[in-house]
């Protein structure tokens, strides 16, 4: 595989964006490379194409597999592990959203529920602080409920919903 200048630009930018999203630059670059690749790549090819240390590639591939954005496979006649990225952007989005919910939102919601329950009988915590915790817990529960509903909406319906954009707001305002 040969990276064209535009492919290199894409991979480098994806790495920069990854950092803004809280993802290691190398992880994001490897994901971008595997997404663009026309075939599964092995770790040595990734090292050569991106100029990243072998240990970093290995760690990054494990992280991408943990996120379920990349899968490992074996090719006939080749003992090395090969890797390919999900190719459907919608599938990638839903995978990332589900992973972030599981890693970030769920533990936060669990903590909020525990804090609210503890604060109920707490005579020291000010009433306005308790109310703020309840409001945040309610918001997070509402957001989680909305996500769980939207997760089950078929992709064509979601696409249509997105294409309607502000028209939905205008319709609901009537």
PDB file of C-alpha atoms in Angstrom:
ATOM      1  CA  UNK A   1       0.000   0.000   0.000  1.00  0.00           C
ATOM      2  CA  UNK A   2       1.226   3.468  -0.858  1.00  0.00           C
ATOM      3  CA  UNK A   3      -0.012   6.618   0.885  1.00  0.00           C
ATOM      4  CA  UNK A   4      -0.748   9.460  -1.492  1.00  0.00           C
ATOM      5  CA  UNK A   5      -0.293  13.037  -0.238  1.00  0.00           C
ATOM      6  CA  UNK A   6      -4.038  13.398   0.300  1.00  0.00           C
ATOM      7  CA  UNK A   7      -4.148  10.115   2.237  1.00  0.00           C
ATOM      8  CA  UNK A   8      -1.249  11.318   4.406  1.00  0.00           C
ATOM      9  CA  UNK A   9      -3.092  14.571   5.038  1.00  0.00           C
ATOM     10  CA  UNK A  10      -6.244  12.662   6.013  1.00  0.00           C
ATOM     11  CA  UNK A  11      -4.339  10.390   8.407  1.00  0.00           C
ATOM     12  CA  UNK A  12      -2.438  13.289   9.994  1.00  0.00           C
ATOM     13  CA  UNK A  13      -5.598  15.329  10.453  1.00  0.00           C
ATOM     14  CA  UNK A  14      -7.449  12.357  11.946  1.00  0.00           C
ATOM     15  CA  UNK A  15      -4.600  12.078  14.444  1.00  0.00           C
ATOM     16  CA  UNK A  16      -4.929  15.755  15.355  1.00  0.00           C
ATOM     17  CA  UNK A  17      -8.686  15.415  15.736  1.00  0.00           C
ATOM     18  CA  UNK A  18      -8.206  12.295  17.828  1.00  0.00           C
ATOM     19  CA  UNK A  19      -6.248  14.322  20.353  1.00  0.00           C
ATOM     20  CA  UNK A  20      -9.100  16.834  20.545  1.00  0.00           C
ATOM     21  CA  UNK A  21     -11.506  13.953  21.153  1.00  0.00           C
ATOM     22  CA  UNK A  22      -9.310  12.604  23.938  1.00  0.00           C
ATOM     23  CA  UNK A  23      -7.755   9.819  21.859  1.00  0.00           C
ATOM     24  CA  UNK A  24      -4.023   9.231  21.470  1.00  0.00           C
ATOM     25  CA  UNK A  25      -2.702  10.622  18.175  1.00  0.00           C
ATOM     26  CA  UNK A  26      -1.217   7.278  17.087  1.00  0.00           C
ATOM     27  CA  UNK A  27      -4.454   5.436  17.833  1.00  0.00           C
ATOM     28  CA  UNK A  28      -6.399   7.879  15.675  1.00  0.00           C
ATOM     29  CA  UNK A  29      -3.830   7.774  12.851  1.00  0.00           C
ATOM     30  CA  UNK A  30      -3.852   3.981  12.777  1.00  0.00           C
ATOM     31  CA  UNK A  31      -7.650   3.999  12.726  1.00  0.00           C
ATOM     32  CA  UNK A  32      -7.610   6.438   9.799  1.00  0.00           C
ATOM     33  CA  UNK A  33      -5.051   4.350   7.921  1.00  0.00           C
ATOM     34  CA  UNK A  34      -7.022   1.136   8.390  1.00  0.00           C
ATOM     35  CA  UNK A  35     -10.219   2.881   7.341  1.00  0.00           C
ATOM     36  CA  UNK A  36      -8.606   4.054   4.101  1.00  0.00           C
ATOM     37  CA  UNK A  37      -6.795   0.775   3.404  1.00  0.00           C
ATOM     38  CA  UNK A  38      -8.122  -1.364   0.578  1.00  0.00           C
ATOM     39  CA  UNK A  39      -7.140  -4.528   2.429  1.00  0.00           C
ATOM     40  CA  UNK A  40      -6.295  -5.638   5.980  1.00  0.00           C
ATOM     41  CA  UNK A  41      -2.821  -4.546   7.108  1.00  0.00           C
ATOM     42  CA  UNK A  42      -0.376  -6.204   9.473  1.00  0.00           C
ATOM     43  CA  UNK A  43       1.469  -4.331  12.208  1.00  0.00           C
ATOM     44  CA  UNK A  44       4.729  -4.148  10.254  1.00  0.00           C
ATOM     45  CA  UNK A  45       2.974  -2.468   7.331  1.00  0.00           C
ATOM     46  CA  UNK A  46       1.419   0.058   9.716  1.00  0.00           C
ATOM     47  CA  UNK A  47       4.844   0.761  11.258  1.00  0.00           C
ATOM     48  CA  UNK A  48       6.333   1.314   7.815  1.00  0.00           C
ATOM     49  CA  UNK A  49       3.491   3.469   6.478  1.00  0.00           C
ATOM     50  CA  UNK A  50       3.141   5.730   9.516  1.00  0.00           C
ATOM     51  CA  UNK A  51       6.659   5.702  10.927  1.00  0.00           C
ATOM     52  CA  UNK A  52       5.370   4.819  14.383  1.00  0.00           C
ATOM     53  CA  UNK A  53       7.249   2.554  16.800  1.00  0.00           C
ATOM     54  CA  UNK A  54       6.207  -1.109  16.718  1.00  0.00           C
ATOM     55  CA  UNK A  55       5.311  -1.077  20.429  1.00  0.00           C
ATOM     56  CA  UNK A  56       3.094   1.973  19.899  1.00  0.00           C
ATOM     57  CA  UNK A  57       1.363   0.288  16.968  1.00  0.00           C
ATOM     58  CA  UNK A  58       0.746  -2.826  19.050  1.00  0.00           C
ATOM     59  CA  UNK A  59      -0.694  -0.846  21.966  1.00  0.00           C
ATOM     60  CA  UNK A  60      -2.811   1.291  19.634  1.00  0.00           C
ATOM     61  CA  UNK A  61      -4.222  -1.742  17.846  1.00  0.00           C
ATOM     62  CA  UNK A  62      -5.235  -3.267  21.183  1.00  0.00           C
ATOM     63  CA  UNK A  63      -7.015  -0.041  22.097  1.00  0.00           C
ATOM     64  CA  UNK A  64      -8.825   0.096  18.759  1.00  0.00           C
ATOM     65  CA  UNK A  65      -9.896  -3.527  19.201  1.00  0.00           C
ATOM     66  CA  UNK A  66     -11.115  -2.665  22.703  1.00  0.00           C
ATOM     67  CA  UNK A  67     -13.265   0.063  21.182  1.00  0.00           C
ATOM     68  CA  UNK A  68     -14.465  -2.482  18.589  1.00  0.00           C
ATOM     69  CA  UNK A  69     -13.446  -0.141  15.762  1.00  0.00           C
ATOM     70  CA  UNK A  70     -10.823  -2.541  14.413  1.00  0.00           C
ATOM     71  CA  UNK A  71     -10.825  -6.296  14.215  1.00  0.00           C
ATOM     72  CA  UNK A  72      -7.985  -8.746  13.887  1.00  0.00           C
ATOM     73  CA  UNK A  73      -8.084 -11.429  11.230  1.00  0.00           C
ATOM     74  CA  UNK A  74      -5.813 -14.029   9.703  1.00  0.00           C
ATOM     75  CA  UNK A  75      -5.163 -14.400   6.024  1.00  0.00           C
ATOM     76  CA  UNK A  76      -4.524 -17.784   4.401  1.00  0.00           C
ATOM     77  CA  UNK A  77      -0.814 -18.580   4.154  1.00  0.00           C
ATOM     78  CA  UNK A  78       0.231 -15.718   6.452  1.00  0.00           C
ATOM     79  CA  UNK A  79       0.877 -16.309  10.167  1.00  0.00           C
ATOM     80  CA  UNK A  80       0.830 -12.611  11.031  1.00  0.00           C
ATOM     81  CA  UNK A  81      -2.177 -10.845  12.501  1.00  0.00           C
ATOM     82  CA  UNK A  82      -3.891  -8.458  10.117  1.00  0.00           C
ATOM     83  CA  UNK A  83      -6.242  -5.639  11.023  1.00  0.00           C
ATOM     84  CA  UNK A  84      -9.161  -3.929   9.371  1.00  0.00           C
ATOM     85  CA  UNK A  85     -11.364  -1.036  10.461  1.00  0.00           C
ATOM     86  CA  UNK A  86     -15.115  -0.808  10.282  1.00  0.00           C
ATOM     87  CA  UNK A  87     -16.017   0.770   6.981  1.00  0.00           C
ATOM     88  CA  UNK A  88     -19.477   2.183   7.674  1.00  0.00           C
ATOM     89  CA  UNK A  89     -19.234   5.666   9.259  1.00  0.00           C
ATOM     90  CA  UNK A  90     -22.635   5.198  10.941  1.00  0.00           C
ATOM     91  CA  UNK A  91     -21.470   1.930  12.458  1.00  0.00           C
ATOM     92  CA  UNK A  92     -18.289   3.649  13.658  1.00  0.00           C
ATOM     93  CA  UNK A  93     -20.304   6.476  15.196  1.00  0.00           C
ATOM     94  CA  UNK A  94     -22.649   4.140  17.043  1.00  0.00           C
ATOM     95  CA  UNK A  95     -19.708   2.055  18.278  1.00  0.00           C
ATOM     96  CA  UNK A  96     -17.910   5.136  19.612  1.00  0.00           C
ATOM     97  CA  UNK A  97     -21.050   6.557  21.212  1.00  0.00           C
ATOM     98  CA  UNK A  98     -21.849   3.245  22.907  1.00  0.00           C
ATOM     99  CA  UNK A  99     -18.254   2.919  24.135  1.00  0.00           C
ATOM    100  CA  UNK A 100     -18.180   6.466  25.506  1.00  0.00           C
ATOM    101  CA  UNK A 101     -21.541   5.953  27.192  1.00  0.00           C
ATOM    102  CA  UNK A 102     -20.293   2.768  28.831  1.00  0.00           C
ATOM    103  CA  UNK A 103     -16.950   4.298  29.902  1.00  0.00           C
ATOM    104  CA  UNK A 104     -18.029   7.855  30.783  1.00  0.00           C
ATOM    105  CA  UNK A 105     -21.771   8.344  31.184  1.00  0.00           C
ATOM    106  CA  UNK A 106     -22.696   5.118  33.010  1.00  0.00           C
ATOM    107  CA  UNK A 107     -20.115   5.531  35.823  1.00  0.00           C
ATOM    108  CA  UNK A 108     -21.058   9.207  36.183  1.00  0.00           C
ATOM    109  CA  UNK A 109     -24.742   8.373  36.424  1.00  0.00           C
ATOM    110  CA  UNK A 110     -23.990   5.675  39.004  1.00  0.00           C
ATOM    111  CA  UNK A 111     -21.991   8.197  41.059  1.00  0.00           C
ATOM    112  CA  UNK A 112     -24.759  10.818  40.783  1.00  0.00           C
ATOM    113  CA  UNK A 113     -27.385   8.344  41.976  1.00  0.00           C
ATOM    114  CA  UNK A 114     -25.205   7.431  44.962  1.00  0.00           C
ATOM    115  CA  UNK A 115     -24.544  11.105  45.803  1.00  0.00           C
ATOM    116  CA  UNK A 116     -28.230  12.012  45.576  1.00  0.00           C
ATOM    117  CA  UNK A 117     -29.196   9.061  47.777  1.00  0.00           C
ATOM    118  CA  UNK A 118     -26.511   9.928  50.326  1.00  0.00           C
ATOM    119  CA  UNK A 119     -27.409  13.633  50.293  1.00  0.00           C
ATOM    120  CA  UNK A 120     -31.080  12.884  51.050  1.00  0.00           C
ATOM    121  CA  UNK A 121     -30.282  12.152  54.703  1.00  0.00           C
ATOM    122  CA  UNK A 122     -27.300  14.465  54.879  1.00  0.00           C
ATOM    123  CA  UNK A 123     -27.974  17.433  57.171  1.00  0.00           C
ATOM    124  CA  UNK A 124     -24.711  19.205  56.220  1.00  0.00           C
ATOM    125  CA  UNK A 125     -25.032  19.518  52.437  1.00  0.00           C
ATOM    126  CA  UNK A 126     -26.931  22.711  51.528  1.00  0.00           C
ATOM    127  CA  UNK A 127     -30.392  22.282  50.010  1.00  0.00           C
ATOM    128  CA  UNK A 128     -29.454  24.164  46.834  1.00  0.00           C
ATOM    129  CA  UNK A 129     -26.488  21.819  46.292  1.00  0.00           C
ATOM    130  CA  UNK A 130     -28.741  18.780  46.745  1.00  0.00           C
ATOM    131  CA  UNK A 131     -31.132  20.274  44.182  1.00  0.00           C
ATOM    132  CA  UNK A 132     -28.277  20.749  41.698  1.00  0.00           C
ATOM    133  CA  UNK A 133     -27.228  17.123  42.131  1.00  0.00           C
ATOM    134  CA  UNK A 134     -30.813  15.960  41.576  1.00  0.00           C
ATOM    135  CA  UNK A 135     -31.072  18.168  38.476  1.00  0.00           C
ATOM    136  CA  UNK A 136     -27.839  16.757  37.035  1.00  0.00           C
ATOM    137  CA  UNK A 137     -28.899  13.174  37.794  1.00  0.00           C
ATOM    138  CA  UNK A 138     -32.271  13.791  36.126  1.00  0.00           C
ATOM    139  CA  UNK A 139     -30.579  15.327  33.097  1.00  0.00           C
ATOM    140  CA  UNK A 140     -28.166  12.394  32.759  1.00  0.00           C
ATOM    141  CA  UNK A 141     -31.028   9.892  33.118  1.00  0.00           C
ATOM    142  CA  UNK A 142     -33.039  11.727  30.478  1.00  0.00           C
ATOM    143  CA  UNK A 143     -30.043  11.850  28.141  1.00  0.00           C
ATOM    144  CA  UNK A 144     -29.373   8.146  28.677  1.00  0.00           C
ATOM    145  CA  UNK A 145     -33.032   7.308  28.040  1.00  0.00           C
ATOM    146  CA  UNK A 146     -32.968   9.317  24.815  1.00  0.00           C
ATOM    147  CA  UNK A 147     -29.790   7.577  23.684  1.00  0.00           C
ATOM    148  CA  UNK A 148     -31.291   4.138  24.387  1.00  0.00           C
ATOM    149  CA  UNK A 149     -34.335   5.036  22.293  1.00  0.00           C
ATOM    150  CA  UNK A 150     -32.251   6.422  19.439  1.00  0.00           C
ATOM    151  CA  UNK A 151     -29.876   3.448  19.477  1.00  0.00           C
ATOM    152  CA  UNK A 152     -32.751   1.232  18.375  1.00  0.00           C
ATOM    153  CA  UNK A 153     -33.964   3.511  15.578  1.00  0.00           C
ATOM    154  CA  UNK A 154     -33.088   1.983  12.185  1.00  0.00           C
ATOM    155  CA  UNK A 155     -30.258   3.742  10.367  1.00  0.00           C
ATOM    156  CA  UNK A 156     -32.408   4.886   7.407  1.00  0.00           C
ATOM    157  CA  UNK A 157     -34.799   6.576   9.838  1.00  0.00           C
ATOM    158  CA  UNK A 158     -31.891   8.255  11.657  1.00  0.00           C
ATOM    159  CA  UNK A 159     -30.547   9.518   8.343  1.00  0.00           C
ATOM    160  CA  UNK A 160     -33.956  10.950   7.474  1.00  0.00           C
ATOM    161  CA  UNK A 161     -34.193  12.528  10.926  1.00  0.00           C
ATOM    162  CA  UNK A 162     -30.816  14.215  10.443  1.00  0.00           C
ATOM    163  CA  UNK A 163     -31.736  15.451   6.988  1.00  0.00           C
ATOM    164  CA  UNK A 164     -34.840  17.137   8.406  1.00  0.00           C
ATOM    165  CA  UNK A 165     -32.706  19.178  10.810  1.00  0.00           C
ATOM    166  CA  UNK A 166     -34.365  22.403  11.930  1.00  0.00           C
ATOM    167  CA  UNK A 167     -37.607  21.448  10.172  1.00  0.00           C
ATOM    168  CA  UNK A 168     -38.302  19.165  13.156  1.00  0.00           C
ATOM    169  CA  UNK A 169     -37.959  22.092  15.535  1.00  0.00           C
ATOM    170  CA  UNK A 170     -40.336  24.177  13.435  1.00  0.00           C
ATOM    171  CA  UNK A 171     -42.824  21.306  13.338  1.00  0.00           C
ATOM    172  CA  UNK A 172     -42.670  20.728  17.094  1.00  0.00           C
ATOM    173  CA  UNK A 173     -43.040  24.470  17.803  1.00  0.00           C
ATOM    174  CA  UNK A 174     -46.481  24.488  16.153  1.00  0.00           C
TER     175      UNK A 174
END
